[in-house]
mmCIF file of C-alpha atoms and ligand atoms in Angstrom:
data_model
loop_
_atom_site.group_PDB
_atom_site.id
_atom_site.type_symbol
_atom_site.label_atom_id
_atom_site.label_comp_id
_atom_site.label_asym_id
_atom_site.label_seq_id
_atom_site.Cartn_x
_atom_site.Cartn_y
_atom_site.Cartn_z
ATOM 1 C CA UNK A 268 0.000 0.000 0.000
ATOM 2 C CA UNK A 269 1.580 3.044 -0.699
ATOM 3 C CA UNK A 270 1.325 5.616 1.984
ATOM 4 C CA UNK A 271 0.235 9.005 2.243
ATOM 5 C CA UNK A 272 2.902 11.887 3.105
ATOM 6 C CA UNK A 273 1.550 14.199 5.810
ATOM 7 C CA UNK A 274 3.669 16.955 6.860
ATOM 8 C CA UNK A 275 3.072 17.922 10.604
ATOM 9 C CA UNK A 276 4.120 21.517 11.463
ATOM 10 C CA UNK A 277 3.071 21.452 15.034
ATOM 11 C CA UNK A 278 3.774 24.972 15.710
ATOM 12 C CA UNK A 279 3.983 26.348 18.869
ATOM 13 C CA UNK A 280 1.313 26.247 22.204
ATOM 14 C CA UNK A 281 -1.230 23.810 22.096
ATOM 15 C CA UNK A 282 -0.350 23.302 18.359
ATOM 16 C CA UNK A 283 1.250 19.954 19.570
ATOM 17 C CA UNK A 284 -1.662 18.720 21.602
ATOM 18 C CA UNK A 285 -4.134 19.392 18.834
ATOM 19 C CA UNK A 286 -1.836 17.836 15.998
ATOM 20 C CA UNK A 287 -1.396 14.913 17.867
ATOM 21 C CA UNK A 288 -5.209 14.188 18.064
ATOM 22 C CA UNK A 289 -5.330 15.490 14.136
ATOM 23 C CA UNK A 290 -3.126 12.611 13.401
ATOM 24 C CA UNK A 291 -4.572 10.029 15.131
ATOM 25 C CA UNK A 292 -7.802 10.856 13.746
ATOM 26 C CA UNK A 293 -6.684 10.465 10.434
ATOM 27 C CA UNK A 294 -4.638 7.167 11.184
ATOM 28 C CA UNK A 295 -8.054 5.739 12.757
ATOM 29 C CA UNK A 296 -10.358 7.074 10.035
ATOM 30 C CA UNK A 297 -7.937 6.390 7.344
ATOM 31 C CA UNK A 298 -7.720 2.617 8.917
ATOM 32 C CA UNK A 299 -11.279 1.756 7.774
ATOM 33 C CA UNK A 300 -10.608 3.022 3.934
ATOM 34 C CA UNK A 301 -6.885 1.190 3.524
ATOM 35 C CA UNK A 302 -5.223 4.649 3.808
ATOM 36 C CA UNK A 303 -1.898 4.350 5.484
ATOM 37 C CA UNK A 304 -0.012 7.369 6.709
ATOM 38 C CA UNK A 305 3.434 8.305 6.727
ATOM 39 C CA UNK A 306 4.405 11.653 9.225
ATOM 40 C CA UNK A 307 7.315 13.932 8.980
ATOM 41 C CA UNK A 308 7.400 16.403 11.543
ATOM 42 C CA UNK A 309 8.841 19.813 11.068
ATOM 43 C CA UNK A 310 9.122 23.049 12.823
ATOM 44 C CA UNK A 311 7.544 26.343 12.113
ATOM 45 C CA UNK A 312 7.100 29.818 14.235
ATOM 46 C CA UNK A 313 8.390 30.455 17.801
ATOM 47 C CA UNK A 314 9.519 27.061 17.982
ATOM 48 C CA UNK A 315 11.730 27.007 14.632
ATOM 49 C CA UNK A 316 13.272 30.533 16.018
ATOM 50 C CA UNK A 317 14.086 29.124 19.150
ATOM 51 C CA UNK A 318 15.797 26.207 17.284
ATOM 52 C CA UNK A 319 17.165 27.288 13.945
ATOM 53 C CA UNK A 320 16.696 31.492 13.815
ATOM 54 C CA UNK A 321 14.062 31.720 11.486
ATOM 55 C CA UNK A 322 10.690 31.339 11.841
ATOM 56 C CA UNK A 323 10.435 28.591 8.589
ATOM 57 C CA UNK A 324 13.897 26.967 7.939
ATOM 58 C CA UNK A 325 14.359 25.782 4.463
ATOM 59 C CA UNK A 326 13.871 21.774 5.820
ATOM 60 C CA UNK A 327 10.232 23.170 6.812
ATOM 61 C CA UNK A 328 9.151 24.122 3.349
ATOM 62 C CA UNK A 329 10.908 21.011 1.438
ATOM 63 C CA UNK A 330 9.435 18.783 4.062
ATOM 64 C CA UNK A 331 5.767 20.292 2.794
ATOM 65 C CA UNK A 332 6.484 20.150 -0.537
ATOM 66 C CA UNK A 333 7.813 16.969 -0.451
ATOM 67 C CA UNK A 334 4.090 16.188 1.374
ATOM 68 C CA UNK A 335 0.667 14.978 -0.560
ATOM 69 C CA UNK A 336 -0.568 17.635 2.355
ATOM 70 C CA UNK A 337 0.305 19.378 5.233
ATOM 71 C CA UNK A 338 -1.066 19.504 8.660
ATOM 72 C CA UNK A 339 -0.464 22.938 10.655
ATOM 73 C CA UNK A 340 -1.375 23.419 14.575
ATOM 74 C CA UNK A 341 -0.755 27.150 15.391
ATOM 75 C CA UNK A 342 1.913 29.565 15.762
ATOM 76 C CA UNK A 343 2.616 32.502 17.935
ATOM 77 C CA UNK A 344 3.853 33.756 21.178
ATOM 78 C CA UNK A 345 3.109 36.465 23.535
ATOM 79 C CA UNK A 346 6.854 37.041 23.593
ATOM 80 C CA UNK A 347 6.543 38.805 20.407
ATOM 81 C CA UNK A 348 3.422 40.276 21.305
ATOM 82 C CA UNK A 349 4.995 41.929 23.994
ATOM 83 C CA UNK A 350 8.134 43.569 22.004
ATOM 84 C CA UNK A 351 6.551 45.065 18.740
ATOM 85 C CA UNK A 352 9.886 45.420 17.507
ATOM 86 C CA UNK A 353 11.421 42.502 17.372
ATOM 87 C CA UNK A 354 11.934 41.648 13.662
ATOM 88 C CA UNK A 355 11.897 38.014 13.399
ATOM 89 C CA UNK A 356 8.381 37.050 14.389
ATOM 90 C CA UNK A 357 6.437 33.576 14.556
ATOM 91 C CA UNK A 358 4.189 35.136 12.192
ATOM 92 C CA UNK A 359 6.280 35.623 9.596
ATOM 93 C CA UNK A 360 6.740 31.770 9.118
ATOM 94 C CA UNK A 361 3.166 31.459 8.467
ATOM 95 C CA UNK A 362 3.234 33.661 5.720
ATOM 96 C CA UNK A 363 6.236 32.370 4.110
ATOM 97 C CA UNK A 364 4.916 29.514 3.812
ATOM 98 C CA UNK A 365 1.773 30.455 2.577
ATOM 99 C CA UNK A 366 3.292 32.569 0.035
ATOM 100 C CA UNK A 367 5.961 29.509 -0.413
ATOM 101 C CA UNK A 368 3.176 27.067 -1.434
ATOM 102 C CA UNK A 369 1.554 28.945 -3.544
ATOM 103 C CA UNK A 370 -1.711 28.905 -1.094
ATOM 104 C CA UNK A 371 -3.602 31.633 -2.322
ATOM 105 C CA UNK A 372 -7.354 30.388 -1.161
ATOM 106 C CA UNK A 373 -7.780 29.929 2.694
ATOM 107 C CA UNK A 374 -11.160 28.182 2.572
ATOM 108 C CA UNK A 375 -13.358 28.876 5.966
ATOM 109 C CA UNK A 376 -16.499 26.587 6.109
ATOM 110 C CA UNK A 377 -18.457 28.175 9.236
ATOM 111 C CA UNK A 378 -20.093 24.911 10.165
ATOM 112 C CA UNK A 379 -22.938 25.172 12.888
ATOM 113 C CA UNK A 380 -23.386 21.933 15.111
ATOM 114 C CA UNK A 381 -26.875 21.706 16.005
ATOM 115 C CA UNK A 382 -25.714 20.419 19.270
ATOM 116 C CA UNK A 383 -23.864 23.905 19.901
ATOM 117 C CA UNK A 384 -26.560 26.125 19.260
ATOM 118 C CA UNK A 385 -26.485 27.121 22.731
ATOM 119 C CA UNK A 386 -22.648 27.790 22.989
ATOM 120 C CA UNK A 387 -22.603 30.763 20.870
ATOM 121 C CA UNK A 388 -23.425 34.109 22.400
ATOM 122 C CA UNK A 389 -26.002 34.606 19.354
ATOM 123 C CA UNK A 390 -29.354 33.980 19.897
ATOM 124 C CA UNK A 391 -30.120 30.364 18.545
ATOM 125 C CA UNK A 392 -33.052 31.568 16.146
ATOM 126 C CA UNK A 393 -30.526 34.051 14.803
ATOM 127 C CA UNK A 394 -27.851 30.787 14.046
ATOM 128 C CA UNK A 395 -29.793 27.927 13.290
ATOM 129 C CA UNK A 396 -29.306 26.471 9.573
ATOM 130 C CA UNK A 397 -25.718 29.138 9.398
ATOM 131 C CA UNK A 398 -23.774 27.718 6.429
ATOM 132 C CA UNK A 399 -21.283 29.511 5.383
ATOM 133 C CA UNK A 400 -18.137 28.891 3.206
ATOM 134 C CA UNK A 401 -15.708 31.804 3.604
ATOM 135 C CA UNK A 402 -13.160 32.018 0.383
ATOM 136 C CA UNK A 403 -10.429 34.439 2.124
ATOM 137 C CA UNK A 404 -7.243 35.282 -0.315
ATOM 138 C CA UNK A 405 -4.315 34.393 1.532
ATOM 139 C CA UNK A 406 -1.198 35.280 -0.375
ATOM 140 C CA UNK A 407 -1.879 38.851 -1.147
ATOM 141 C CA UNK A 408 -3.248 41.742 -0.200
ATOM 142 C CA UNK A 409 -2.213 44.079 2.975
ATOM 143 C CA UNK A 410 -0.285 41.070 4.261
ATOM 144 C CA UNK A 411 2.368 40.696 1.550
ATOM 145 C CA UNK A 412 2.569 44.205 0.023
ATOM 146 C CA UNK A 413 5.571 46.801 -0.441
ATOM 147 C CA UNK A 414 6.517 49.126 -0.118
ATOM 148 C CA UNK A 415 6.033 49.044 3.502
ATOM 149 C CA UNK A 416 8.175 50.166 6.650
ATOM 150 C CA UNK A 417 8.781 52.854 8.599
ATOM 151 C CA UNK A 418 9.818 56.481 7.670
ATOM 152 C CA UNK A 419 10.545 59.774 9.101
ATOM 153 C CA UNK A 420 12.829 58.664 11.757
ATOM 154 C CA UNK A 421 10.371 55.852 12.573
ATOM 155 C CA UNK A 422 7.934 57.918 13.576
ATOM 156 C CA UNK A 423 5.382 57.134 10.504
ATOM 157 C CA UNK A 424 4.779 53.553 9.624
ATOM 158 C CA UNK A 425 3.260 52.571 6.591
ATOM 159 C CA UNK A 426 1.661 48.910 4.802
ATOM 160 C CA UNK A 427 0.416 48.892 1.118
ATOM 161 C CA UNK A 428 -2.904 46.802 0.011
ATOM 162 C CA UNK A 429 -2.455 46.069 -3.250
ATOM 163 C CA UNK A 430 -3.881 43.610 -5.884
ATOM 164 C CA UNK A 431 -2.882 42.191 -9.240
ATOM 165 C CA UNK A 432 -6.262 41.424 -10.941
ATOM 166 C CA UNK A 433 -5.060 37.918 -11.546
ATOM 167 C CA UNK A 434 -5.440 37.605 -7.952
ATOM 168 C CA UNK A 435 -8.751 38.227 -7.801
ATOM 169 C CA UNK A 436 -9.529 36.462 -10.465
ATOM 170 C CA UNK A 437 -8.164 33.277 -9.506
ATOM 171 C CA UNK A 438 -9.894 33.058 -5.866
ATOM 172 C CA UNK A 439 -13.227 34.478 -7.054
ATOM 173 C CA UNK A 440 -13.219 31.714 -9.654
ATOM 174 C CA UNK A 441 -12.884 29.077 -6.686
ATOM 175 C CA UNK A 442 -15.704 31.170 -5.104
ATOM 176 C CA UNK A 443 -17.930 31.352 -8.331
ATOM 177 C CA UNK A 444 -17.578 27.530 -8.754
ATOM 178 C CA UNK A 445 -18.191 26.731 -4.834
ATOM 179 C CA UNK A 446 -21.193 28.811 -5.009
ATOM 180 C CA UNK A 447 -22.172 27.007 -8.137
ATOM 181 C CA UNK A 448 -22.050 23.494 -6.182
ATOM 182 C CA UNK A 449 -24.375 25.118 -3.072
ATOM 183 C CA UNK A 450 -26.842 27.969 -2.703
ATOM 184 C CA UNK A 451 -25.507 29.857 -5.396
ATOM 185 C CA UNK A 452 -24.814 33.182 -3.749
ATOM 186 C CA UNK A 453 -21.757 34.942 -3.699
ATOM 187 C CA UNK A 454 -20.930 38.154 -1.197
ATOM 188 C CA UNK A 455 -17.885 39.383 -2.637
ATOM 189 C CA UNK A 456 -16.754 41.704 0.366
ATOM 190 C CA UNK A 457 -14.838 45.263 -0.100
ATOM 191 C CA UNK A 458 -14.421 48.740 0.753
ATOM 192 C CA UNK A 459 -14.625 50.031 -2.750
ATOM 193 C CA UNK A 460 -16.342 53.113 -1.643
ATOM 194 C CA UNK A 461 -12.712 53.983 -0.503
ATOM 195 C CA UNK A 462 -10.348 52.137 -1.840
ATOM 196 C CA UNK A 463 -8.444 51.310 -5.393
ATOM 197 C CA UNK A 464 -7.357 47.958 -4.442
ATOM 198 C CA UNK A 465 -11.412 47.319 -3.517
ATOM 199 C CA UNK A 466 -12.745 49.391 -6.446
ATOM 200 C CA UNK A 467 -10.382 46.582 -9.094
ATOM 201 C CA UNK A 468 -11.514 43.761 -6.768
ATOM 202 C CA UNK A 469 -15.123 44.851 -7.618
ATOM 203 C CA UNK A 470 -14.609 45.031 -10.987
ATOM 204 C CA UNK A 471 -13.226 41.664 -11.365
ATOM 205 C CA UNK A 472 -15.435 40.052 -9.796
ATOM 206 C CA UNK A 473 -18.383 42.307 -11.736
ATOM 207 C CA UNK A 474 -16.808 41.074 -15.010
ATOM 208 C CA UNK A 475 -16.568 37.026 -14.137
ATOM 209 C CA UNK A 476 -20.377 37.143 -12.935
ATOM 210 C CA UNK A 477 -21.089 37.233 -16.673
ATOM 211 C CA UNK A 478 -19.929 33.287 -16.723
ATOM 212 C CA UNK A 479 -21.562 32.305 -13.806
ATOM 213 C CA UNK A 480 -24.983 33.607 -14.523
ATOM 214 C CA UNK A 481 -26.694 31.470 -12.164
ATOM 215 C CA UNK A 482 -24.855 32.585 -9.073
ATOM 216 C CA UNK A 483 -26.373 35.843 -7.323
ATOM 217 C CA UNK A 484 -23.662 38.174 -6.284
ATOM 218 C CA UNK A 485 -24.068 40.706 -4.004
ATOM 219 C CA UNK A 486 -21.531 43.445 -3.386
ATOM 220 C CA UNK A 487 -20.895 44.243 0.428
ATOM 221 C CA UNK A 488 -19.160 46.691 1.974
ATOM 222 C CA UNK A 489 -16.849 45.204 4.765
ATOM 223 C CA UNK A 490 -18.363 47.022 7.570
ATOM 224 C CA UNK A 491 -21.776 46.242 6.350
ATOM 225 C CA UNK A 492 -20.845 42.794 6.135
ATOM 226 C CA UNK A 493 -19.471 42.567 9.667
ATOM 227 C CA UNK A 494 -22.735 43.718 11.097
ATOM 228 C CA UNK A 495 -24.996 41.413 8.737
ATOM 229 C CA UNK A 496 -23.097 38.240 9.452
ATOM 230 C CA UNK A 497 -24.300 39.190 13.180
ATOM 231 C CA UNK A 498 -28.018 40.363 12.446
ATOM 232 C CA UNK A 499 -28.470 37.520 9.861
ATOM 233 C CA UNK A 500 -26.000 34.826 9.599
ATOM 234 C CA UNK A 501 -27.999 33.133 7.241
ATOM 235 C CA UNK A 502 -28.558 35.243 3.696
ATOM 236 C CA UNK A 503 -24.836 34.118 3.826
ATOM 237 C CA UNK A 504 -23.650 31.142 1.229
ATOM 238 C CA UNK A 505 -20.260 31.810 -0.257
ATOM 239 C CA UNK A 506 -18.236 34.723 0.953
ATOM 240 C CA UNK A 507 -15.474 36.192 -0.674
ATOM 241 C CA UNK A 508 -13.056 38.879 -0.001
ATOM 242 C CA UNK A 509 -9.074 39.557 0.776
ATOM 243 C CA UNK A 510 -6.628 38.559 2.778
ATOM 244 C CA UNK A 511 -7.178 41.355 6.057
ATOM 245 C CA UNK A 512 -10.854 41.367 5.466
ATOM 246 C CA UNK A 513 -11.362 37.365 6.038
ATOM 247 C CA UNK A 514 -8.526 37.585 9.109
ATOM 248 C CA UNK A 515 -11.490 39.562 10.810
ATOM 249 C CA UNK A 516 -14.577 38.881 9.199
ATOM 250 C CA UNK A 517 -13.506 34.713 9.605
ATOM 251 C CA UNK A 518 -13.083 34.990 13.492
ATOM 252 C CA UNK A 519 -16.073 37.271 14.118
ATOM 253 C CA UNK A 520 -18.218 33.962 11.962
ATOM 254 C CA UNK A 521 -16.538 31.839 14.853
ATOM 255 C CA UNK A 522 -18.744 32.993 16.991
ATOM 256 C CA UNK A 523 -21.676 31.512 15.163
ATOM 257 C CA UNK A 524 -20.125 28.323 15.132
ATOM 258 C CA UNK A 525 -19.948 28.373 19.608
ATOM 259 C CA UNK A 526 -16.104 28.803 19.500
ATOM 260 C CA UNK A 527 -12.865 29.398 17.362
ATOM 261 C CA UNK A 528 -12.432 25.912 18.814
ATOM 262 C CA UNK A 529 -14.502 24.623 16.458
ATOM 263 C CA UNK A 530 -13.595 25.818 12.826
ATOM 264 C CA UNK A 531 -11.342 23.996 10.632
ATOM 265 C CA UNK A 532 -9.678 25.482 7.209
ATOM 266 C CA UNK A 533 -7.994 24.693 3.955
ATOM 267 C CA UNK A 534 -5.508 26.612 2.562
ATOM 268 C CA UNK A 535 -4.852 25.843 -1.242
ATOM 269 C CA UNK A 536 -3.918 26.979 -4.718
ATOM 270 C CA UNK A 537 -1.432 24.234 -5.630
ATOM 271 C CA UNK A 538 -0.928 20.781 -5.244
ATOM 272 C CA UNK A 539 -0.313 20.524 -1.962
ATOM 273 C CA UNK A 540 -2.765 21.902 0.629
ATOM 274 C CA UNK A 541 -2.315 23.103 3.868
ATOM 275 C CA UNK A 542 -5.139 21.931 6.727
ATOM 276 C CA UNK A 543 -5.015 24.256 10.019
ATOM 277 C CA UNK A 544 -7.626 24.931 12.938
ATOM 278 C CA UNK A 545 -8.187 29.036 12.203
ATOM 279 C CA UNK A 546 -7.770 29.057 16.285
ATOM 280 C CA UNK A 547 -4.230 29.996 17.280
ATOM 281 C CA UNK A 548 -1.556 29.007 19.879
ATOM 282 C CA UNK A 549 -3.682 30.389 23.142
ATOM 283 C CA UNK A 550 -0.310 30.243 24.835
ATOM 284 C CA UNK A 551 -2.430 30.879 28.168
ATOM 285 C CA UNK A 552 -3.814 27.241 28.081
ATOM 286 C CA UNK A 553 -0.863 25.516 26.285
ATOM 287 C CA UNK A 554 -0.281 22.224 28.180
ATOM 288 C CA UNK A 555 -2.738 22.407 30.658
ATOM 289 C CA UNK A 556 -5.085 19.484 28.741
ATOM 290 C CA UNK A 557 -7.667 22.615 28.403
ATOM 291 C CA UNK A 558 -7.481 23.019 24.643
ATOM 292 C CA UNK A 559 -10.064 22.146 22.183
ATOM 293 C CA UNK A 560 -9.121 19.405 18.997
ATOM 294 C CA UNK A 561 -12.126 19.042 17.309
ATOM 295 C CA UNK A 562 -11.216 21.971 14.783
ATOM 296 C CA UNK A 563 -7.932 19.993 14.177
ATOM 297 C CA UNK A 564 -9.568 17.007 14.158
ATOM 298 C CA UNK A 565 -12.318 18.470 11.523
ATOM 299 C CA UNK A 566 -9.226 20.122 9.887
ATOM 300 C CA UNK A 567 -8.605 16.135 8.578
ATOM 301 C CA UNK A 568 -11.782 15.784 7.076
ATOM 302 C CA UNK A 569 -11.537 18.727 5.179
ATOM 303 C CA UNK A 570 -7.936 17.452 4.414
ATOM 304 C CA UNK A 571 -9.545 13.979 3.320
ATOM 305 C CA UNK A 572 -12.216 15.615 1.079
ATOM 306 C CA UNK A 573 -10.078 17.927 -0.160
ATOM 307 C CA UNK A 574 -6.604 16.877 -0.346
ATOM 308 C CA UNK A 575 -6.780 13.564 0.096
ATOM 309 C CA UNK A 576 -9.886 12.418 -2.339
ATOM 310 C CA UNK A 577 -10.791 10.487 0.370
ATOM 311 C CA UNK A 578 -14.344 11.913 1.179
ATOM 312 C CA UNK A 579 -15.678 8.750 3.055
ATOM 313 C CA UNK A 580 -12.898 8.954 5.583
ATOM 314 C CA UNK A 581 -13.649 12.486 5.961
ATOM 315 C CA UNK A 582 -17.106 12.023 6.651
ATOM 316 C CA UNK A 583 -16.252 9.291 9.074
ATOM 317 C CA UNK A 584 -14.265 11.834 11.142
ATOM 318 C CA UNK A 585 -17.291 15.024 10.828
ATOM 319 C CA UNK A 586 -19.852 12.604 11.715
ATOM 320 C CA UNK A 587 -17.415 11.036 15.017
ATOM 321 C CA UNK A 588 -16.925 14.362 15.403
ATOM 322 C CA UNK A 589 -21.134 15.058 15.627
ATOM 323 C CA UNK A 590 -21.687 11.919 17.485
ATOM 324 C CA UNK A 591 -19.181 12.975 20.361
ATOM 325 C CA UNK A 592 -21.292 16.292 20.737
ATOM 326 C CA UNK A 593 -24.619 14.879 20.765
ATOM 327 C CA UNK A 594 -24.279 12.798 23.832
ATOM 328 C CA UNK A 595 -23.355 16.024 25.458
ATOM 329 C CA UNK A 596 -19.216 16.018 25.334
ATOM 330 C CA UNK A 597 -17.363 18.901 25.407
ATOM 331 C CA UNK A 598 -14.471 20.958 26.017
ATOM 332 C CA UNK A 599 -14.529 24.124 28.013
ATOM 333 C CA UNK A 600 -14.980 26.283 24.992
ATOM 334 C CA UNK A 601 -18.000 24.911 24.148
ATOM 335 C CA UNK A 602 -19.440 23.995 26.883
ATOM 336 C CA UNK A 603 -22.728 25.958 28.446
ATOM 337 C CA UNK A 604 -25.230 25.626 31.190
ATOM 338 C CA UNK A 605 -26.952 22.730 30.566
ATOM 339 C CA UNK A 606 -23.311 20.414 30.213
ATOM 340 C CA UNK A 607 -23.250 18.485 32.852
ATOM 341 C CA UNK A 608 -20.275 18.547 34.876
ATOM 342 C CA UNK A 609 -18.589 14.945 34.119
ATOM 343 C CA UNK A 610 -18.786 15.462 30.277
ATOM 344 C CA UNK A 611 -16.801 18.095 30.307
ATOM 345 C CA UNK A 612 -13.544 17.060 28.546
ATOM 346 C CA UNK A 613 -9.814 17.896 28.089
ATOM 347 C CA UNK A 614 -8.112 17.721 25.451
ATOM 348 C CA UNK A 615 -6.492 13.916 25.650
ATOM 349 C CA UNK A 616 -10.287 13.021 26.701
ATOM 350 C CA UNK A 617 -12.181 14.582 23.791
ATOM 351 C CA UNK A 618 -9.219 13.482 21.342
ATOM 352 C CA UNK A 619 -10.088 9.555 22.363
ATOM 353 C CA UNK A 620 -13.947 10.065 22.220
ATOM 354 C CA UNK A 621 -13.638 11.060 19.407
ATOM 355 C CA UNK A 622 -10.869 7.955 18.261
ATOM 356 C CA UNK A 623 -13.572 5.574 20.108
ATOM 357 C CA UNK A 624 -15.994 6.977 17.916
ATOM 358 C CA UNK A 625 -14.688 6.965 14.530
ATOM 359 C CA UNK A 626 -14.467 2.908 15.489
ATOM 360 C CA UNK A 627 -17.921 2.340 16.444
ATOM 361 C CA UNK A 628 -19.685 4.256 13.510
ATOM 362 C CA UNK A 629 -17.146 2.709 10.864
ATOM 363 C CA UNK A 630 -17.681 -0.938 12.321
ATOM 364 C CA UNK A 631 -21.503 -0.617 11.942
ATOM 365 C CA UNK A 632 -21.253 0.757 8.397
ATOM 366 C CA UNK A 633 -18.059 0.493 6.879
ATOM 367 C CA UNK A 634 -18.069 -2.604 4.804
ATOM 368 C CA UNK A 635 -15.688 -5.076 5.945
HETATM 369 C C1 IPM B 779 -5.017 33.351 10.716
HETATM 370 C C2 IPM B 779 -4.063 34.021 11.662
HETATM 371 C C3 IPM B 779 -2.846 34.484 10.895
HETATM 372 C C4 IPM B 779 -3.297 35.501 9.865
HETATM 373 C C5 IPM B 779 -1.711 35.058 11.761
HETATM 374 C C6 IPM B 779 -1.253 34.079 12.804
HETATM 375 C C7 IPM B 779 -0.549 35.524 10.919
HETATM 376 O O1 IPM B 779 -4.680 35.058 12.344
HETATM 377 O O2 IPM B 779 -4.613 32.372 10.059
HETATM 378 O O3 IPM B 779 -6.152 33.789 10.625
HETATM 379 O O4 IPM B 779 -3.461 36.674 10.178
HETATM 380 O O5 IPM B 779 -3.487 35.090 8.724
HETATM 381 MG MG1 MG B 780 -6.756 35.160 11.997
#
């Protein structure tokens, strides 16, 4: 049998805790559909500083190239947070290896578990039936563009947004053609009433709606769109916009979903895909058995639908994943009033509920 590649990039805080359940989700899962895994483990962020000087040593991106996909935990530490100008950050790891990979679509599926209506801080009539599937660019944008810097004896600091319309084009196509496949509505989120870099993304996106007549796109304004996703989570199908406006817009949907805890995403544009919880190190909980894996574990489904072409092993792990929160299991994150006290989990706990039930629903219907 030849095995699959997986490149772990732990990351730093509870990156390791969550990987580790990630991967033995996707060893159990994978054991029901003859899909054997091979794991190389590499470093990225805080941790690759504090062992090599740079937040994504070369062996990091060969090791993910070398991968059929990669699996990511979370990087960053307050250590940075705390000394603005240190100039060789966690962060900048990420990007690099973003830009690295060519991984220009960070796909956000806001996926509501009916069992978790009551951990969001939205009123459930408001949430019910949420399905949204946010298409953020990821390699451009604000993030990546020069000039930027400081000037004026460092007393002005300045970033550039700016967008190459085959940029656009190439994520709004993966929009179009997800929209296509669902409800067949497309927000394509700006600020063109005040920016260039908005003004060209609306106009690309204007022009391509000619080939997809029989998706509806509406135009938002970000700031519009950050209060509708609140008042009415659900006129929402496809969203797409750039790279700063999903960072924001992606972890106020969170909240719809109960918890950042929850939400898994794909990052893609070339052959090999990157799979990450959008959550990120929560270096206050790190190894303390508090943090959350089901949005790493869910990050291996979407890697098995996505990467892997592997869709029933993904939909073993979404549906262990559903099973574990209907009899009442949770993590702190999730939990509300009504959990009872001795099904609330930790980390290792929820990670081998879940295991336990990947085996149970595959041994009643996976064929033998
Ligand atoms: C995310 C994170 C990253 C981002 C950080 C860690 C650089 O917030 O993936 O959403 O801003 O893209
Ligand atoms: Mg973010």
């Amino acid at each position: 049998m030849n095995k699959i590649n997986i490149c772990v990039l732990a990351g730093d805080g509870i990156g390791k805790e969550v990987t580790d359940w990630g991967v033995q989700a996707l060893e159990t899962a994978g054991s029901y559909y003859d899909l054997a895994f091979n794991f190389q483990h590499e470093l990225l962020g805080h941790a690759a500083i504090q062992a090599t000087g740079e937040p994504m040593p070369a062996a990091t991106l060969a090791g993910c190239k070398a991968a059929d996909a990669v699996l990511l935990g979370a990087i960053g530490d307050p250590h940075y947070d705390l000394n603005p100008h240190l100039k060789v950050r966690p962060e900048q790891g990420l990007l690099a290896l973003r830009k690295g990979l060519g991984l220009f679509a960070n796909i956000r599926p806001i996926l509501l578990f009916d069992e978790l209506l009551d951990a969001s801080s939205l009123k459930k009539e408001i949430i019910k039936g949420t399905d949204i599937l946010f298409f953020r660019e990821l390699t451009g944008g604000i993030y990546f563009g020069q000039p930027r810097g400081r000037k004026e004896s460092g007393t002005v600091a300045f970033d550039t947004k700016i967008y190459a319309k085959y940029e656009v084009e190439r994520i709004a196509r993966m929009a179009f053609e997800a929209a296509q496949t669902r409800k067949k509505i497309l927000h394509s989120v700006d600020k063109a009433n005040v920016l260039e870099s908005s003004r060209l993304w609306r106009e690309v996106v204007q022009e391509l709606a000619s080939e997809y007549s029989d998706v509806t796109v509406v135009h938002m304004f970000v700031d519009n769109a950050a209060m509708q996703l609140i008042k009415d989570p659900k006129q929402f199908d496809v969203v797409l916009t750039g790279n700063m406006f999903g960072d924001i817009l992606t972890d106020e949907a969170s909240q719809i979903a109960g918890s950042l805890g929850m939400l898994a995403s794909a990052s893609l544009g070339s052959e090999v895909g990157l799979y990450e919880p959008i959550h990120g190190s929560a270096p206050d909980i790190a190894g303390q058995n508090l943090a959350n894996p089901l949005a790493t574990i869910l990050s291996t489904a979407l890697m098995c639908n996505r990467g892997l072409h592997a869709p029933a092993a993904g939909q073993l792990i979404v549906d262990a994943v559903d099973a574990v929160l209907k009899v009442g299991y949770r993590t702190r994150d999730i939990m509300d009033q009504q959990t009872d006290s001795d099904k609330i989990l930790g980390t290792q706990e929820m990670g081998a509920k879940v295991l336990e039930t990947i085996h149970t629903i595959a041994k009643r219907s996976v064929p033998a």
